[in-house]
Amino acid sequence: MFYCAKENKYIVEQTPFTIDGTGYPADWLNHASADDKATLGLVEVTYEGTREDDRFYWVTENRNGAVISYTNTPKDLDGLKAQWKAQTNQNAYTKLLPSDWMVIKALETSTTVPADWTAYRAAVRTAAATAVAAIDASADVPALQAAVQVTWPNDPNYVAQA
């Protein structure tokens, strides 16, 4: 992205733009030399600081000429905890759902669920419970961000991609 102080506007690559009434095609910035850009008063935008994950922070972009910075305000921790616990439980439900038929069949026919599937289902429930406990224990947003990184087990039919 470039900033044109003369017209106080930002110009995004691959987008046509106009300066002093002259139109430039979308690919002009890709082909123009540094001198051509300087002649038009274009300065490449620089970024200060980091933009945090907007699932956890209210992020405000601050534009000051050719410098863009960010104000990252953490969202309400209790609200985030409730949201992420619900999401974690939903993920566990989604992972267990395809094998629920095995459990129903076993109950209806007095047969057993294959041991590898029983272990998988238990591992999914354990992963969810561990994540929910870590979410509950999170004292701040960075701790919560770490807590929601769940490593789910692979089902017994999983085949790794080569």
PDB file of C-alpha atoms in Angstrom:
ATOM      1  CA  MET A   1       0.000   0.000   0.000  1.00  0.00           C
ATOM      2  CA  PHE A   2       1.161   3.506  -0.740  1.00  0.00           C
ATOM      3  CA  TYR A   3       0.235   6.881   0.701  1.00  0.00           C
ATOM      4  CA  CYS A   4      -0.136  10.034  -1.397  1.00  0.00           C
ATOM      5  CA  ALA A   5       0.300  13.045   0.906  1.00  0.00           C
ATOM      6  CA  LYS A   6      -0.634  15.475  -1.875  1.00  0.00           C
ATOM      7  CA  GLU A   7      -4.144  14.006  -2.018  1.00  0.00           C
ATOM      8  CA  ASN A   8      -4.173  12.505   1.485  1.00  0.00           C
ATOM      9  CA  LYS A   9      -5.206   9.073   0.249  1.00  0.00           C
ATOM     10  CA  TYR A  10      -4.052   5.494   0.310  1.00  0.00           C
ATOM     11  CA  ILE A  11      -3.459   3.519  -2.851  1.00  0.00           C
ATOM     12  CA  VAL A  12      -3.720  -0.242  -2.822  1.00  0.00           C
ATOM     13  CA  GLU A  13      -1.750  -2.405  -5.238  1.00  0.00           C
ATOM     14  CA  GLN A  14      -3.750  -3.957  -8.080  1.00  0.00           C
ATOM     15  CA  THR A  15      -6.346  -1.179  -7.872  1.00  0.00           C
ATOM     16  CA  PRO A  16      -6.707   1.621 -10.424  1.00  0.00           C
ATOM     17  CA  PHE A  17      -6.239   5.110  -8.968  1.00  0.00           C
ATOM     18  CA  THR A  18      -6.272   8.788  -9.902  1.00  0.00           C
ATOM     19  CA  ILE A  19      -3.803  11.495  -8.887  1.00  0.00           C
ATOM     20  CA  ASP A  20      -4.148  15.117 -10.059  1.00  0.00           C
ATOM     21  CA  GLY A  21      -6.900  14.042 -12.444  1.00  0.00           C
ATOM     22  CA  THR A  22      -4.744  11.451 -14.187  1.00  0.00           C
ATOM     23  CA  GLY A  23      -5.927   7.846 -14.042  1.00  0.00           C
ATOM     24  CA  TYR A  24      -3.484   4.999 -13.531  1.00  0.00           C
ATOM     25  CA  PRO A  25      -4.243   1.329 -14.272  1.00  0.00           C
ATOM     26  CA  ALA A  26      -4.379  -1.364 -11.613  1.00  0.00           C
ATOM     27  CA  ASP A  27      -0.923  -2.739 -12.440  1.00  0.00           C
ATOM     28  CA  TRP A  28       0.871   0.629 -12.601  1.00  0.00           C
ATOM     29  CA  LEU A  29       2.498   0.276  -9.167  1.00  0.00           C
ATOM     30  CA  ASN A  30       3.948  -3.115 -10.165  1.00  0.00           C
ATOM     31  CA  HIS A  31       5.677  -1.654 -13.216  1.00  0.00           C
ATOM     32  CA  ALA A  32       6.589   1.820 -11.981  1.00  0.00           C
ATOM     33  CA  SER A  33      10.103   2.608 -10.800  1.00  0.00           C
ATOM     34  CA  ALA A  34      10.857   4.099  -7.404  1.00  0.00           C
ATOM     35  CA  ASP A  35      11.477   7.432  -9.154  1.00  0.00           C
ATOM     36  CA  ASP A  36       8.086   7.279 -10.908  1.00  0.00           C
ATOM     37  CA  LYS A  37       6.384   6.692  -7.566  1.00  0.00           C
ATOM     38  CA  ALA A  38       8.372   9.473  -5.901  1.00  0.00           C
ATOM     39  CA  THR A  39       7.443  11.885  -8.698  1.00  0.00           C
ATOM     40  CA  LEU A  40       3.782  11.322  -7.849  1.00  0.00           C
ATOM     41  CA  GLY A  41       4.547  11.737  -4.142  1.00  0.00           C
ATOM     42  CA  LEU A  42       3.821   8.115  -3.303  1.00  0.00           C
ATOM     43  CA  VAL A  43       5.379   6.750  -0.130  1.00  0.00           C
ATOM     44  CA  GLU A  44       5.193   3.073   0.789  1.00  0.00           C
ATOM     45  CA  VAL A  45       3.123   2.548   3.916  1.00  0.00           C
ATOM     46  CA  THR A  46       4.923   1.126   6.957  1.00  0.00           C
ATOM     47  CA  TYR A  47       3.330  -0.684   9.860  1.00  0.00           C
ATOM     48  CA  GLU A  48       4.180  -0.170  13.516  1.00  0.00           C
ATOM     49  CA  GLY A  49       3.272  -2.691  16.158  1.00  0.00           C
ATOM     50  CA  THR A  50       1.220  -5.804  15.647  1.00  0.00           C
ATOM     51  CA  ARG A  51      -2.380  -6.381  14.778  1.00  0.00           C
ATOM     52  CA  GLU A  52      -3.731  -8.852  17.333  1.00  0.00           C
ATOM     53  CA  ASP A  53      -6.238 -11.597  16.561  1.00  0.00           C
ATOM     54  CA  ASP A  54      -9.625  -9.888  16.281  1.00  0.00           C
ATOM     55  CA  ARG A  55     -11.344 -12.964  17.708  1.00  0.00           C
ATOM     56  CA  PHE A  56      -9.834 -11.881  21.047  1.00  0.00           C
ATOM     57  CA  TYR A  57      -9.217  -8.134  20.668  1.00  0.00           C
ATOM     58  CA  TRP A  58     -11.027  -5.067  19.409  1.00  0.00           C
ATOM     59  CA  VAL A  59      -8.514  -3.833  16.849  1.00  0.00           C
ATOM     60  CA  THR A  60      -8.406  -0.228  15.693  1.00  0.00           C
ATOM     61  CA  GLU A  61      -6.232   0.728  12.757  1.00  0.00           C
ATOM     62  CA  ASN A  62      -4.625   4.138  13.241  1.00  0.00           C
ATOM     63  CA  ARG A  63      -3.538   5.841  10.026  1.00  0.00           C
ATOM     64  CA  ASN A  64      -1.098   8.709  10.283  1.00  0.00           C
ATOM     65  CA  GLY A  65       0.159   9.483   6.803  1.00  0.00           C
ATOM     66  CA  ALA A  66       2.369   6.664   5.592  1.00  0.00           C
ATOM     67  CA  VAL A  67       2.431   4.984   9.026  1.00  0.00           C
ATOM     68  CA  ILE A  68      -0.246   2.582  10.175  1.00  0.00           C
ATOM     69  CA  SER A  69      -0.340   1.370  13.754  1.00  0.00           C
ATOM     70  CA  TYR A  70      -2.838  -0.617  15.802  1.00  0.00           C
ATOM     71  CA  THR A  71      -4.637  -0.222  19.085  1.00  0.00           C
ATOM     72  CA  ASN A  72      -5.501  -3.681  20.440  1.00  0.00           C
ATOM     73  CA  THR A  73      -8.066  -3.696  23.245  1.00  0.00           C
ATOM     74  CA  PRO A  74      -8.789  -7.096  24.804  1.00  0.00           C
ATOM     75  CA  LYS A  75     -12.410  -8.215  24.594  1.00  0.00           C
ATOM     76  CA  ASP A  76     -14.342  -9.140  27.754  1.00  0.00           C
ATOM     77  CA  LEU A  77     -12.564 -12.178  29.228  1.00  0.00           C
ATOM     78  CA  ASP A  78     -15.677 -13.777  30.723  1.00  0.00           C
ATOM     79  CA  GLY A  79     -17.561 -13.438  27.453  1.00  0.00           C
ATOM     80  CA  LEU A  80     -14.632 -14.908  25.528  1.00  0.00           C
ATOM     81  CA  LYS A  81     -14.395 -17.815  27.959  1.00  0.00           C
ATOM     82  CA  ALA A  82     -18.083 -18.637  27.501  1.00  0.00           C
ATOM     83  CA  GLN A  83     -17.744 -18.398  23.716  1.00  0.00           C
ATOM     84  CA  TRP A  84     -14.649 -20.608  23.533  1.00  0.00           C
ATOM     85  CA  LYS A  85     -16.009 -23.225  25.935  1.00  0.00           C
ATOM     86  CA  ALA A  86     -19.136 -23.496  23.781  1.00  0.00           C
ATOM     87  CA  GLN A  87     -16.992 -23.719  20.628  1.00  0.00           C
ATOM     88  CA  THR A  88     -14.778 -26.404  22.153  1.00  0.00           C
ATOM     89  CA  ASN A  89     -17.782 -28.470  23.192  1.00  0.00           C
ATOM     90  CA  GLN A  90     -19.297 -28.020  19.726  1.00  0.00           C
ATOM     91  CA  ASN A  91     -16.061 -29.219  18.139  1.00  0.00           C
ATOM     92  CA  ALA A  92     -16.067 -32.312  20.368  1.00  0.00           C
ATOM     93  CA  TYR A  93     -19.704 -32.984  19.483  1.00  0.00           C
ATOM     94  CA  THR A  94     -18.893 -32.678  15.773  1.00  0.00           C
ATOM     95  CA  LYS A  95     -15.990 -35.108  16.117  1.00  0.00           C
ATOM     96  CA  LEU A  96     -18.069 -37.669  18.033  1.00  0.00           C
ATOM     97  CA  LEU A  97     -21.203 -37.440  15.905  1.00  0.00           C
ATOM     98  CA  PRO A  98     -20.008 -39.640  12.992  1.00  0.00           C
ATOM     99  CA  SER A  99     -19.360 -42.548  15.385  1.00  0.00           C
ATOM    100  CA  ASP A 100     -22.501 -42.180  17.521  1.00  0.00           C
ATOM    101  CA  TRP A 101     -24.195 -44.862  15.425  1.00  0.00           C
ATOM    102  CA  MET A 102     -21.694 -47.405  16.778  1.00  0.00           C
ATOM    103  CA  VAL A 103     -22.722 -46.646  20.345  1.00  0.00           C
ATOM    104  CA  ILE A 104     -26.423 -46.781  19.494  1.00  0.00           C
ATOM    105  CA  LYS A 105     -25.977 -50.082  17.630  1.00  0.00           C
ATOM    106  CA  ALA A 106     -24.045 -51.537  20.574  1.00  0.00           C
ATOM    107  CA  LEU A 107     -26.834 -50.553  22.976  1.00  0.00           C
ATOM    108  CA  GLU A 108     -29.590 -51.869  20.743  1.00  0.00           C
ATOM    109  CA  THR A 109     -27.912 -55.151  19.832  1.00  0.00           C
ATOM    110  CA  SER A 110     -25.939 -55.848  23.016  1.00  0.00           C
ATOM    111  CA  THR A 111     -22.694 -55.838  21.060  1.00  0.00           C
ATOM    112  CA  THR A 112     -19.523 -53.902  21.793  1.00  0.00           C
ATOM    113  CA  VAL A 113     -18.050 -50.808  20.254  1.00  0.00           C
ATOM    114  CA  PRO A 114     -14.604 -51.559  18.778  1.00  0.00           C
ATOM    115  CA  ALA A 115     -11.892 -50.775  21.341  1.00  0.00           C
ATOM    116  CA  ASP A 116     -10.067 -48.321  19.074  1.00  0.00           C
ATOM    117  CA  TRP A 117     -13.275 -46.325  18.642  1.00  0.00           C
ATOM    118  CA  THR A 118     -14.010 -46.399  22.369  1.00  0.00           C
ATOM    119  CA  ALA A 119     -10.492 -45.082  23.035  1.00  0.00           C
ATOM    120  CA  TYR A 120     -10.891 -42.397  20.376  1.00  0.00           C
ATOM    121  CA  ARG A 121     -14.220 -41.221  21.767  1.00  0.00           C
ATOM    122  CA  ALA A 122     -12.754 -41.093  25.283  1.00  0.00           C
ATOM    123  CA  ALA A 123      -9.750 -39.123  23.975  1.00  0.00           C
ATOM    124  CA  VAL A 124     -12.053 -36.570  22.314  1.00  0.00           C
ATOM    125  CA  ARG A 125     -13.984 -36.084  25.558  1.00  0.00           C
ATOM    126  CA  THR A 126     -10.711 -35.798  27.509  1.00  0.00           C
ATOM    127  CA  ALA A 127      -9.296 -33.233  25.062  1.00  0.00           C
ATOM    128  CA  ALA A 128     -12.478 -31.172  25.347  1.00  0.00           C
ATOM    129  CA  ALA A 129     -12.556 -31.362  29.144  1.00  0.00           C
ATOM    130  CA  THR A 130      -8.864 -30.429  29.371  1.00  0.00           C
ATOM    131  CA  ALA A 131      -9.382 -27.456  27.055  1.00  0.00           C
ATOM    132  CA  VAL A 132     -12.472 -26.268  28.949  1.00  0.00           C
ATOM    133  CA  ALA A 133     -10.539 -26.465  32.240  1.00  0.00           C
ATOM    134  CA  ALA A 134      -7.670 -24.476  30.709  1.00  0.00           C
ATOM    135  CA  ILE A 135     -10.133 -21.910  29.376  1.00  0.00           C
ATOM    136  CA  ASP A 136     -11.699 -21.560  32.836  1.00  0.00           C
ATOM    137  CA  ALA A 137      -8.243 -21.143  34.381  1.00  0.00           C
ATOM    138  CA  SER A 138      -7.161 -18.415  31.935  1.00  0.00           C
ATOM    139  CA  ALA A 139      -6.331 -15.254  33.851  1.00  0.00           C
ATOM    140  CA  ASP A 140      -6.067 -13.030  30.782  1.00  0.00           C
ATOM    141  CA  VAL A 141      -6.602 -12.983  27.032  1.00  0.00           C
ATOM    142  CA  PRO A 142      -3.094 -14.237  26.079  1.00  0.00           C
ATOM    143  CA  ALA A 143      -3.579 -17.247  28.389  1.00  0.00           C
ATOM    144  CA  LEU A 144      -6.967 -17.858  26.808  1.00  0.00           C
ATOM    145  CA  GLN A 145      -5.438 -17.730  23.324  1.00  0.00           C
ATOM    146  CA  ALA A 146      -3.050 -20.510  24.360  1.00  0.00           C
ATOM    147  CA  ALA A 147      -5.818 -22.521  26.044  1.00  0.00           C
ATOM    148  CA  VAL A 148      -8.005 -22.709  22.946  1.00  0.00           C
ATOM    149  CA  GLN A 149      -5.275 -24.399  20.891  1.00  0.00           C
ATOM    150  CA  VAL A 150      -6.718 -27.912  21.205  1.00  0.00           C
ATOM    151  CA  THR A 151      -4.945 -30.907  19.718  1.00  0.00           C
ATOM    152  CA  TRP A 152      -7.742 -33.273  18.792  1.00  0.00           C
ATOM    153  CA  PRO A 153      -7.083 -36.987  18.368  1.00  0.00           C
ATOM    154  CA  ASN A 154      -7.439 -38.616  14.960  1.00  0.00           C
ATOM    155  CA  ASP A 155     -10.206 -41.160  14.540  1.00  0.00           C
ATOM    156  CA  PRO A 156      -9.162 -44.772  13.954  1.00  0.00           C
ATOM    157  CA  ASN A 157      -9.886 -44.507  10.215  1.00  0.00           C
ATOM    158  CA  TYR A 158      -7.624 -41.470   9.780  1.00  0.00           C
ATOM    159  CA  VAL A 159      -5.018 -41.796   7.048  1.00  0.00           C
ATOM    160  CA  ALA A 160      -2.316 -39.134   6.947  1.00  0.00           C
ATOM    161  CA  GLN A 161      -1.898 -37.285   3.657  1.00  0.00           C
ATOM    162  CA  ALA A 162       1.421 -38.024   1.954  1.00  0.00           C
TER     163      ALA A 162
END
